[in-house]
Coordinates of C-alpha atoms in Angstrom, one line a residue:
M20 CA -85.9 -49.7 12.7
T21 CA -86.4 -50.5 16.4
A22 CA -83.9 -52.3 18.6
P23 CA -85.5 -55.5 19.9
D24 CA -83.7 -55.5 23.2
A25 CA -85.0 -52.3 24.6
A26 CA -88.4 -50.8 25.2
R27 CA -89.2 -47.8 23.1
R28 CA -88.8 -44.6 25.0
A29 CA -91.7 -42.2 24.8
S30 CA -91.1 -39.1 22.7
T31 CA -90.7 -35.9 24.6
E32 CA -91.3 -32.2 23.9
I33 CA -87.5 -31.8 23.4
D34 CA -87.5 -34.7 20.9
S35 CA -90.4 -33.0 19.0
I36 CA -88.4 -29.8 18.7
A37 CA -85.4 -31.8 17.5
E38 CA -87.5 -33.7 14.9
A39 CA -89.1 -30.4 13.7
Y40 CA -85.6 -29.0 13.2
V41 CA -84.6 -32.1 11.2
R42 CA -87.6 -31.7 8.8
R43 CA -86.8 -28.0 8.4
L44 CA -83.1 -28.7 7.8
A45 CA -83.9 -31.4 5.2
A46 CA -86.0 -28.8 3.2
L47 CA -83.3 -26.1 3.6
D48 CA -80.4 -28.4 2.7
P49 CA -81.5 -31.2 0.4
V50 CA -77.9 -32.4 -0.1
A51 CA -77.7 -33.0 3.7
A52 CA -81.1 -34.8 3.5
T53 CA -79.8 -37.2 0.9
S54 CA -76.6 -37.8 2.8
L55 CA -78.6 -38.6 5.9
G56 CA -81.1 -40.8 4.0
L57 CA -84.0 -38.5 4.7
P58 CA -86.5 -38.8 1.8
G59 CA -88.5 -36.2 0.0
H60 CA -85.8 -33.8 -1.3
D61 CA -83.6 -36.0 -3.6
D62 CA -84.4 -33.9 -6.7
E63 CA -83.5 -30.6 -5.1
M64 CA -80.4 -28.5 -4.3
P65 CA -79.8 -26.1 -1.4
D66 CA -80.0 -22.3 -1.7
L67 CA -76.4 -21.3 -1.2
S68 CA -77.0 -17.6 -1.5
P69 CA -76.8 -15.3 1.6
A70 CA -80.5 -15.7 2.0
G71 CA -80.1 -19.5 2.2
H72 CA -77.4 -19.3 4.8
L73 CA -79.6 -16.9 6.8
A74 CA -82.6 -19.3 6.7
R75 CA -80.5 -22.2 8.0
A76 CA -79.0 -20.0 10.7
E77 CA -82.4 -18.9 11.8
A78 CA -83.6 -22.5 11.9
A79 CA -80.7 -23.4 14.2
M80 CA -81.2 -20.3 16.4
E81 CA -84.9 -21.1 16.8
A82 CA -84.2 -24.7 17.8
V83 CA -81.6 -23.6 20.4
A84 CA -84.1 -21.1 21.9
K85 CA -87.0 -23.5 22.0
V86 CA -84.9 -26.3 23.6
A87 CA -83.5 -23.8 26.2
E88 CA -87.1 -23.0 27.2
T89 CA -88.1 -26.6 27.6
D90 CA -87.5 -28.7 30.7
A91 CA -85.7 -32.1 30.3
V92 CA -87.8 -35.0 31.5
D93 CA -84.9 -37.5 31.7
D94 CA -81.2 -37.9 31.2
I95 CA -81.5 -38.4 27.4
D96 CA -83.4 -35.1 27.2
A97 CA -80.7 -33.4 29.2
S98 CA -78.0 -34.7 26.8
T99 CA -80.1 -33.6 23.8
K100 CA -80.4 -30.1 25.3
A101 CA -76.7 -29.9 25.9
A102 CA -75.9 -31.2 22.4
I103 CA -78.3 -28.9 20.6
A104 CA -77.0 -25.9 22.5
E105 CA -73.4 -26.9 21.7
R106 CA -73.8 -27.9 18.0
L107 CA -76.4 -25.5 16.7
G108 CA -75.1 -22.8 19.0
L109 CA -71.7 -23.2 17.2
E110 CA -73.3 -23.2 13.8
T111 CA -74.9 -19.8 14.8
E112 CA -71.5 -18.5 15.9
L113 CA -69.9 -19.6 12.6
Y114 CA -72.7 -17.8 10.7
M115 CA -72.4 -14.6 12.7
A116 CA -68.6 -14.7 12.1
G117 CA -69.1 -14.9 8.3
E118 CA -67.6 -18.3 8.1
L119 CA -70.4 -20.1 6.3
G120 CA -70.7 -18.0 3.3
R121 CA -67.0 -18.0 2.4
E122 CA -66.3 -21.7 2.4
L123 CA -63.9 -22.6 -0.4
N124 CA -61.4 -25.4 -0.1
V125 CA -60.1 -28.5 -1.9
I126 CA -62.2 -31.1 0.0
S127 CA -65.2 -29.9 1.9
S128 CA -67.0 -27.0 0.3
P129 CA -69.9 -26.6 -2.2
V130 CA -67.4 -27.1 -5.1
Q131 CA -67.1 -30.8 -4.0
E132 CA -70.4 -31.4 -2.1
L133 CA -72.8 -30.5 -4.9
R134 CA -71.1 -33.2 -7.1
E135 CA -70.5 -35.8 -4.4
V136 CA -74.2 -36.1 -3.5
F137 CA -74.8 -37.9 -6.8
D138 CA -72.7 -40.8 -5.5
L139 CA -75.3 -41.5 -2.9
M140 CA -78.4 -41.5 -5.1
P141 CA -80.0 -44.8 -6.2
T142 CA -79.6 -45.7 -9.9
D143 CA -81.7 -48.8 -10.4
T144 CA -84.9 -47.6 -11.9
V145 CA -86.3 -45.1 -14.4
E146 CA -87.7 -43.1 -11.5
D147 CA -84.3 -43.0 -9.9
W148 CA -82.8 -41.4 -13.0
E149 CA -85.7 -39.0 -13.4
T150 CA -84.8 -37.8 -9.9
I151 CA -81.2 -37.5 -10.8
A152 CA -82.0 -35.5 -14.0
R153 CA -84.1 -33.0 -11.9
R154 CA -81.3 -32.6 -9.4
M155 CA -78.7 -32.0 -12.2
A156 CA -81.1 -29.4 -13.6
A157 CA -81.2 -27.7 -10.2
L158 CA -77.5 -27.6 -9.8
P159 CA -76.9 -24.3 -11.7
A160 CA -79.1 -22.3 -9.4
A161 CA -77.2 -23.7 -6.4
L162 CA -73.8 -22.8 -7.9
S163 CA -75.2 -19.3 -8.8
G164 CA -76.2 -18.8 -5.1
Y165 CA -72.8 -20.0 -4.0
Q166 CA -71.1 -17.4 -6.2
E167 CA -73.4 -14.7 -4.7
S168 CA -72.2 -15.7 -1.2
L169 CA -68.6 -15.7 -2.2
R170 CA -69.0 -12.2 -3.7
A171 CA -70.7 -11.0 -0.5
A172 CA -67.9 -12.5 1.7
A173 CA -65.2 -11.0 -0.6
A174 CA -66.8 -7.5 -0.2
D175 CA -66.4 -8.0 3.5
G176 CA -62.7 -8.9 3.0
K177 CA -63.3 -12.6 3.6
V178 CA -61.6 -14.6 0.7
A179 CA -59.9 -18.0 0.8
A180 CA -56.2 -18.2 0.3
V181 CA -55.1 -18.2 -3.3
R182 CA -53.9 -21.8 -3.0
Q183 CA -57.5 -22.9 -2.3
V184 CA -59.0 -20.7 -5.1
E185 CA -56.6 -22.0 -7.7
A186 CA -57.2 -25.7 -6.7
C187 CA -60.9 -25.2 -6.8
I188 CA -60.7 -23.6 -10.2
A189 CA -59.0 -26.8 -11.4
Q190 CA -61.7 -29.0 -9.8
A191 CA -64.5 -26.9 -11.3
E192 CA -62.8 -27.0 -14.8
E193 CA -62.6 -30.8 -14.5
M194 CA -66.4 -30.9 -13.8
A195 CA -66.9 -28.6 -16.8
A196 CA -64.9 -30.5 -19.3
E197 CA -67.2 -31.8 -22.0
G198 CA -66.9 -35.6 -22.6
S199 CA -64.7 -36.3 -19.5
S200 CA -66.8 -34.5 -16.8
F201 CA -68.3 -36.7 -14.1
F202 CA -71.7 -35.7 -15.2
D203 CA -71.1 -37.0 -18.8
T204 CA -69.7 -40.3 -17.6
F205 CA -72.4 -40.6 -15.0
V206 CA -75.2 -40.2 -17.6
D207 CA -73.4 -42.4 -20.1
E208 CA -73.4 -45.3 -17.6
A209 CA -77.1 -45.0 -16.8
R210 CA -78.8 -48.3 -17.2
P211 CA -82.3 -48.1 -15.5
G212 CA -83.7 -51.6 -15.4
G213 CA -80.7 -52.9 -17.3
S214 CA -81.3 -50.8 -20.4
E215 CA -80.1 -47.5 -21.8
P216 CA -82.5 -44.6 -21.1
S217 CA -84.5 -43.5 -24.1
G218 CA -87.1 -40.8 -25.0
A219 CA -87.7 -38.0 -22.6
L220 CA -85.5 -39.4 -19.9
A221 CA -82.5 -39.6 -22.2
D222 CA -83.1 -36.0 -23.2
E223 CA -83.5 -34.8 -19.6
L224 CA -80.3 -36.6 -18.5
L225 CA -78.2 -35.1 -21.4
A226 CA -79.7 -31.7 -20.7
G227 CA -79.0 -32.0 -17.0
A228 CA -75.4 -33.1 -17.5
A229 CA -74.9 -30.2 -19.9
A230 CA -76.4 -27.7 -17.5
A231 CA -74.2 -29.0 -14.7
R232 CA -71.1 -28.7 -16.8
R233 CA -71.9 -25.2 -17.8
A234 CA -72.6 -24.2 -14.2
Y235 CA -69.2 -25.5 -13.1
G236 CA -67.6 -23.7 -16.0
E237 CA -69.2 -20.4 -14.9
L238 CA -68.0 -21.1 -11.4
A239 CA -64.4 -21.6 -12.6
Q240 CA -64.6 -18.4 -14.6
M241 CA -65.9 -16.4 -11.6
L242 CA -63.2 -17.8 -9.3
R243 CA -60.5 -17.0 -11.8
T244 CA -61.5 -13.5 -12.7
E245 CA -63.2 -12.2 -9.5
L246 CA -61.9 -14.1 -6.5
A247 CA -58.3 -15.1 -7.4
P248 CA -57.2 -11.4 -7.8
Q249 CA -58.5 -10.7 -4.2
A250 CA -57.2 -13.9 -2.6
P251 CA -54.4 -13.5 -0.1
E252 CA -51.2 -15.5 -0.4
R253 CA -51.1 -16.2 3.3
D254 CA -52.5 -19.6 4.2
A255 CA -52.8 -19.1 8.0
V256 CA -56.2 -18.2 9.4
G257 CA -55.0 -16.9 12.8
R258 CA -55.9 -17.8 16.3
D259 CA -59.4 -16.4 16.6
R260 CA -60.7 -18.2 13.5
Y261 CA -58.8 -21.3 14.4
E262 CA -60.1 -21.5 18.0
L263 CA -63.7 -21.2 16.6
W264 CA -63.2 -24.0 14.1
S265 CA -61.4 -26.2 16.7
R266 CA -64.4 -26.0 19.0
Y267 CA -66.6 -26.9 16.1
F268 CA -64.6 -29.9 15.0
L269 CA -64.0 -31.2 18.6
G270 CA -67.0 -30.2 20.4
A271 CA -64.6 -29.3 23.2
S272 CA -62.3 -26.5 24.1
V273 CA -58.6 -27.4 24.3
D274 CA -55.5 -25.4 25.1
L275 CA -54.1 -25.1 21.6
D276 CA -50.6 -24.3 22.8
E277 CA -50.5 -27.4 25.1
T278 CA -52.0 -29.5 22.3
Y279 CA -49.3 -28.4 19.9
E280 CA -46.6 -29.5 22.4
W281 CA -48.4 -32.7 23.0
G282 CA -48.5 -33.3 19.2
L283 CA -44.7 -33.0 19.1
E284 CA -44.3 -35.5 21.9
E285 CA -46.8 -37.9 20.4
L286 CA -45.0 -37.7 17.1
A287 CA -41.7 -38.6 18.7
T288 CA -43.3 -41.5 20.6
V289 CA -45.0 -43.0 17.5
T290 CA -41.8 -42.6 15.5
A291 CA -39.7 -44.4 18.1
E292 CA -42.3 -47.2 18.1
Q293 CA -42.1 -47.4 14.3
E294 CA -38.3 -47.7 14.5
A295 CA -38.6 -50.6 17.0
V296 CA -41.1 -52.5 14.8
A297 CA -38.9 -52.0 11.7
A298 CA -35.9 -53.4 13.5
R299 CA -38.1 -56.4 14.6
L300 CA -39.1 -57.0 11.0
Y301 CA -35.7 -56.8 9.3
G302 CA -33.1 -56.4 11.9
P303 CA -31.3 -53.6 13.9
G304 CA -30.7 -50.5 12.0
T305 CA -33.6 -50.9 9.6
T306 CA -35.4 -47.6 9.2
P307 CA -39.2 -47.5 9.0
Q308 CA -38.9 -46.2 5.4
E309 CA -36.7 -49.1 4.5
A310 CA -39.0 -51.6 6.1
M311 CA -42.0 -50.2 4.3
A312 CA -40.2 -50.3 1.0
R313 CA -39.4 -53.9 1.5
L314 CA -43.0 -54.8 2.6
D315 CA -44.3 -53.2 -0.7
T316 CA -42.3 -55.8 -2.7
E317 CA -43.5 -58.9 -0.8
P318 CA -46.0 -60.7 -3.1
E319 CA -48.1 -62.1 -0.3
R320 CA -48.9 -58.6 0.9
L321 CA -49.9 -57.2 -2.5
L322 CA -53.3 -56.9 -4.3
H323 CA -53.5 -56.3 -8.0
G324 CA -56.4 -54.4 -9.5
T325 CA -59.4 -52.7 -8.0
R326 CA -61.5 -55.9 -8.2
A327 CA -59.1 -57.7 -5.9
L328 CA -59.0 -54.6 -3.7
Q329 CA -62.7 -54.4 -3.3
A330 CA -63.0 -58.2 -2.6
W331 CA -60.3 -58.0 0.1
M332 CA -62.0 -55.0 1.7
Q333 CA -65.3 -56.8 1.8
E334 CA -63.8 -60.0 3.2
T335 CA -61.7 -58.3 5.8
S336 CA -64.7 -56.2 6.9
D337 CA -67.1 -59.1 7.0
R338 CA -64.6 -61.1 9.1
A339 CA -64.1 -58.3 11.6
I340 CA -67.9 -57.9 12.0
N341 CA -68.5 -61.6 12.5
E342 CA -65.7 -62.1 15.1
L343 CA -66.4 -58.9 17.1
A344 CA -70.2 -59.2 17.2
G345 CA -71.3 -60.6 20.6
T346 CA -67.7 -60.8 21.9
Q347 CA -66.2 -57.3 22.1
F348 CA -69.2 -55.3 20.9
D349 CA -73.0 -55.4 20.7
I350 CA -73.6 -55.1 16.9
P351 CA -77.3 -55.0 15.9
E352 CA -78.2 -57.2 12.9
P353 CA -78.8 -54.4 10.4
V354 CA -75.4 -52.9 11.3
R355 CA -73.7 -56.2 10.4
R356 CA -74.1 -55.3 6.7
L357 CA -71.4 -53.1 5.3
E358 CA -70.8 -52.6 1.6
C359 CA -67.2 -52.0 0.4
R360 CA -67.0 -50.1 -2.9
I361 CA -64.5 -48.5 -5.3
A362 CA -65.5 -44.8 -5.5
P363 CA -66.2 -43.2 -8.9
T364 CA -63.6 -40.5 -8.2
Q365 CA -59.8 -40.7 -8.3
T366 CA -58.7 -38.5 -5.4
G367 CA -56.9 -41.3 -3.4
G368 CA -59.2 -40.9 -0.4
I369 CA -60.9 -43.6 1.6
Y370 CA -64.1 -42.7 3.3
Y371 CA -67.4 -43.9 4.8
T372 CA -71.0 -43.0 4.2
G373 CA -73.6 -43.9 6.7
P374 CA -76.8 -45.9 6.2
S375 CA -80.2 -44.4 5.5
A376 CA -82.6 -44.0 8.4
D377 CA -84.3 -47.3 7.5
F378 CA -81.1 -49.1 6.5
S379 CA -82.5 -49.7 3.0
R380 CA -79.2 -48.0 2.0
P381 CA -76.4 -49.7 4.0
G382 CA -73.3 -48.1 5.4
R383 CA -70.6 -48.1 2.7
M384 CA -66.8 -47.9 2.7
W385 CA -65.5 -46.2 -0.4
W386 CA -62.0 -46.3 -1.9
S387 CA -61.1 -43.5 -4.4
V388 CA -58.3 -45.0 -6.4
P389 CA -56.0 -42.5 -8.2
E390 CA -55.6 -42.9 -11.9
G391 CA -52.9 -45.4 -12.8
V392 CA -52.7 -47.0 -9.4
T393 CA -53.2 -50.8 -9.8
T394 CA -51.2 -52.3 -6.9
F395 CA -52.2 -52.1 -3.2
S396 CA -50.4 -53.2 0.0
T397 CA -52.6 -55.0 2.6
W398 CA -50.1 -54.2 5.4
R399 CA -50.8 -50.5 4.9
E400 CA -54.5 -50.7 4.7
L401 CA -55.7 -53.3 7.1
T402 CA -56.0 -50.7 9.8
T403 CA -57.9 -48.5 7.4
V404 CA -60.6 -51.1 7.0
Y405 CA -61.0 -51.2 10.8
H406 CA -61.0 -47.4 10.9
E407 CA -63.8 -47.0 8.3
G408 CA -65.7 -50.2 9.1
V409 CA -65.9 -52.1 12.4
P410 CA -65.1 -51.2 15.1
G411 CA -64.6 -47.7 13.5
H412 CA -67.1 -45.5 11.7
H413 CA -69.6 -48.1 10.6
L414 CA -70.1 -49.5 14.1
Q415 CA -70.2 -46.0 15.6
I416 CA -72.6 -44.5 13.0
G417 CA -74.6 -47.6 12.3
Q418 CA -75.3 -48.4 15.9
T419 CA -76.4 -44.8 16.6
A420 CA -78.6 -44.8 13.5
Y421 CA -80.2 -48.1 14.8
R422 CA -81.2 -46.6 18.2
S423 CA -84.6 -45.2 17.2
D424 CA -85.9 -46.7 20.5
L425 CA -83.7 -44.4 22.4
L426 CA -82.7 -41.3 20.4
N427 CA -84.5 -38.8 18.2
T428 CA -83.6 -38.4 14.5
W429 CA -81.3 -35.4 15.2
R430 CA -79.3 -37.3 17.7
R431 CA -79.1 -40.4 15.5
L432 CA -78.5 -39.0 12.0
V433 CA -77.8 -35.3 12.0
S434 CA -75.5 -34.5 14.9
W435 CA -71.9 -35.2 13.8
V436 CA -68.7 -34.1 15.5
S437 CA -65.4 -34.8 13.7
G438 CA -63.4 -35.2 16.9
H439 CA -66.0 -37.6 18.2
G440 CA -66.3 -39.6 15.0
E441 CA -62.7 -39.5 13.7
G442 CA -61.3 -39.7 17.2
W443 CA -63.3 -42.9 17.8
A444 CA -62.0 -44.4 14.5
L445 CA -58.4 -43.8 15.6
Y446 CA -59.2 -45.2 19.0
A447 CA -60.7 -48.2 17.2
E448 CA -57.5 -48.8 15.3
R449 CA -55.4 -48.9 18.5
L450 CA -58.1 -51.1 20.1
M451 CA -57.8 -53.7 17.3
A452 CA -54.1 -53.8 18.0
D453 CA -54.9 -54.5 21.7
L454 CA -57.3 -57.2 20.6
G455 CA -54.6 -59.0 18.5
Y456 CA -55.8 -58.1 15.1
L457 CA -52.5 -56.4 14.2
D458 CA -50.1 -58.9 15.7
D459 CA -48.3 -59.2 12.4
P460 CA -45.5 -56.6 12.8
A461 CA -46.2 -55.5 9.2
D462 CA -49.8 -54.7 9.9
Y463 CA -48.8 -53.0 13.1
L464 CA -46.3 -50.9 11.3
G465 CA -49.1 -49.9 8.9
M466 CA -51.2 -48.8 11.9
L467 CA -48.3 -46.8 13.2
D468 CA -47.8 -45.2 9.8
G469 CA -51.3 -43.8 10.0
Q470 CA -50.9 -42.7 13.6
R471 CA -47.7 -40.9 12.8
L472 CA -49.3 -38.9 10.0
R473 CA -52.2 -38.0 12.4
A474 CA -49.8 -36.8 15.1
A475 CA -47.8 -34.8 12.5
R476 CA -51.0 -33.1 11.4
V477 CA -51.6 -31.8 14.9
V478 CA -48.2 -30.1 14.8
L479 CA -48.5 -28.9 11.2
D480 CA -52.0 -27.6 11.4
I481 CA -51.8 -25.7 14.6
G482 CA -48.2 -24.6 13.8
V483 CA -49.1 -23.0 10.4
H484 CA -52.4 -21.5 11.3
L485 CA -51.3 -20.0 14.6
G486 CA -47.9 -19.0 13.2
K487 CA -46.1 -20.9 15.9
P488 CA -42.3 -21.3 15.9
A489 CA -41.1 -24.4 14.1
P490 CA -38.4 -26.6 15.8
Q491 CA -34.9 -26.0 14.5
E492 CA -34.8 -29.3 12.7
W493 CA -37.7 -28.1 10.5
G494 CA -36.1 -24.7 9.7
G495 CA -36.9 -22.6 12.8
G496 CA -38.8 -19.4 12.4
A497 CA -42.6 -19.4 12.0
W498 CA -44.3 -22.4 10.4
D499 CA -45.3 -21.8 6.8
A500 CA -46.4 -24.0 3.8
A501 CA -42.8 -24.6 2.7
K502 CA -41.7 -25.9 6.1
A503 CA -45.0 -27.9 6.4
W504 CA -44.3 -29.6 3.1
E505 CA -40.9 -30.9 4.1
F506 CA -42.3 -31.9 7.5
L507 CA -45.2 -33.8 5.9
R508 CA -43.0 -35.6 3.4
T509 CA -40.7 -36.9 6.2
N510 CA -43.6 -38.1 8.4
A511 CA -45.9 -39.7 5.8
S512 CA -45.1 -42.6 3.5
M513 CA -47.4 -41.6 0.7
D514 CA -47.3 -40.6 -2.9
A515 CA -46.1 -37.0 -3.4
A516 CA -49.2 -36.0 -5.4
F517 CA -51.5 -37.3 -2.6
L518 CA -49.5 -35.5 0.0
A519 CA -49.7 -32.3 -1.9
F520 CA -53.5 -32.6 -1.9
E521 CA -53.4 -33.4 1.8
L522 CA -51.3 -30.3 2.5
D523 CA -53.8 -28.2 0.6
R524 CA -56.6 -29.8 2.6
Y525 CA -55.0 -28.9 6.0
L526 CA -54.2 -25.3 4.9
G527 CA -57.7 -24.7 3.6
W528 CA -59.8 -26.6 6.3
P529 CA -58.4 -25.3 9.6
A530 CA -58.6 -27.5 12.7
Q531 CA -60.3 -30.4 11.0
A532 CA -57.2 -32.6 10.5
P533 CA -56.1 -32.4 14.2
S534 CA -59.5 -33.4 15.3
Y535 CA -58.7 -37.0 14.5
K536 CA -55.7 -37.4 16.8
V537 CA -56.9 -34.9 19.5
G538 CA -60.3 -36.7 19.4
Q539 CA -58.5 -40.0 20.0
R540 CA -56.7 -38.5 22.9
L541 CA -60.0 -37.2 24.4
W542 CA -61.6 -40.7 23.9
E543 CA -58.7 -42.4 25.7
Q544 CA -58.9 -39.9 28.5
L545 CA -62.6 -40.5 28.8
R546 CA -62.2 -44.3 29.0
D547 CA -59.5 -43.9 31.6
A548 CA -61.7 -41.6 33.7
A549 CA -64.6 -44.1 33.4
R550 CA -62.2 -46.9 34.6
A551 CA -61.1 -44.7 37.5
Q552 CA -64.7 -44.0 38.5
A553 CA -65.6 -47.7 38.5
Q554 CA -62.5 -48.5 40.6
A555 CA -63.4 -45.8 43.1
R556 CA -66.8 -47.4 43.5
G557 CA -65.2 -50.7 44.0
E558 CA -66.5 -52.1 40.7
E559 CA -64.8 -53.9 37.9
F560 CA -64.5 -51.8 34.7
D561 CA -66.3 -53.5 31.8
L562 CA -64.9 -52.1 28.5
R563 CA -67.6 -53.6 26.4
T564 CA -70.3 -51.9 28.5
F565 CA -68.4 -48.6 28.3
H566 CA -68.3 -48.8 24.5
R567 CA -72.0 -49.6 24.3
Q568 CA -73.0 -46.8 26.6
A569 CA -70.7 -44.3 24.8
L570 CA -71.8 -45.2 21.3
D571 CA -75.5 -45.1 22.4
V572 CA -75.0 -41.4 23.1
G573 CA -74.4 -40.7 19.5
S574 CA -72.0 -38.2 17.9
V575 CA -72.0 -35.2 20.2
G576 CA -69.4 -32.8 21.2
L577 CA -66.7 -34.5 23.3
D578 CA -67.4 -32.2 26.3
V579 CA -71.0 -33.2 26.2
L580 CA -70.1 -36.8 25.9
R581 CA -67.8 -36.6 28.9
T582 CA -70.6 -34.9 31.0
T583 CA -73.2 -37.5 29.8
L584 CA -71.1 -40.5 30.7
L585 CA -69.2 -39.3 33.8
G586 CA -71.4 -36.4 35.1
R587 CA -70.0 -33.1 36.1
P588 CA -67.2 -33.3 38.7
E589 CA -69.7 -32.3 41.4
D590 CA -72.3 -34.9 40.2
G591 CA -70.3 -38.0 41.1
A592 CA -71.3 -41.0 38.9
G593 CA -72.1 -40.4 35.3
R594 CA -75.1 -41.6 33.3
A595 CA -75.7 -43.0 29.8
G596 CA -78.0 -41.4 27.3

């Protein structure tokens, strides 16, 4: 897909190195290939054994070395060199530190990822289901290799906290339960060409589902009998591990102690703003909790059933795209298509998956509705649609994927930095408020509710993992899971079961949750610095142009983004690319 408004840039030697790495990565990690929309490996699973981790680390190291030896021919090449050195260099650091073979948590580890990839696979034709059957048949080997890596890590004293092990046992058992497993229901719903599968295909699907169930059952047994007895009670990972993961999720080095203090200040600021809006809605003295409870009873703000939710998501997203395209943002035509779907899972999460390289699979916003939940409040979730859709993730990821005239495949599809992506999405929420899309105080309160949670996560995550002293109002002494739970319940208006999952997520995935709010902070600092540069040159700052140039860089580390757009301090003016 080529952008019509720009001449195609000639491919360079650095681009060729990046493209070769993408092909190698797709073969070594077929789950990533499917997620990125790269064809050719959809019936395969990755090798998750120590040998597989070594092969992927060697591929990253070789790409870094080759790029370092190659001269950049333009500014885009220079940014690619910097981004590969930062991203793949960090992956190498993580591998050398033993972080990549021990991954086990409630949300982002092979326990979840090997199942979730099936959500992205096409299901229209007999050939599609034949591919699915082969991938299900390959799943046991992947989980066996995963167990091998977990055992090797455990032998080196690297075991996830018992909280994570126990939660993953429950998840694996759910996947292993005959009749109710995802794999059983997935196969039961197969309708290639509108008809039930028959013959060899039906047999292969049933066999694949049974094999996948058994493999998850074996994983649950291994976690229960081998890993759980070795798992530490302590959730905190300590400063060294936390700093490494913070750099990975932000693509920037930040002062964690200063960031913790800023998180406390930001939380206080957002809370005060919430209180002012609650008073505006229902009068002085109304607390945010009281205001939100009242909003949840107003019929005009409620949706009933997932069908109504899906329709509202789609209508809201389509309206935002139509109104922002050509006015606030340059939105290429293929990016103006966003599918809103109800997810096949029931975790309560809302997430985005990007388009395939050729846009044959569009970007999608997914809502995973918990079992029994049938009523939804639009005032809470309007800002979420902007976060996941336009101008949030879909604009960011879709526009980057579209720029094949400018960027190589690694820059467009593979490189992803949480602080860049999630930080942009939070930045986009605030931007929509500035543009008047959250002028209804109720909708604005919903945005603040999300911002308050994200600020609280900065405090909680850094506080627990670094063992920092908790403020007296939260019990004093060192932060721990018990103090974090009370803190989270006070600063998030969500169902207790969902919050319990969120707390497990933060405790098992260090530094990821703060990357949202810290990433937003770094995006806002970058915008302000670009404005100051323009003013110093005697120019008017054009926000639309800034957004276009920034998004055209793609998802790179936030330090690399800053250098690309603004230049190093001694360079003077920055550059796009």
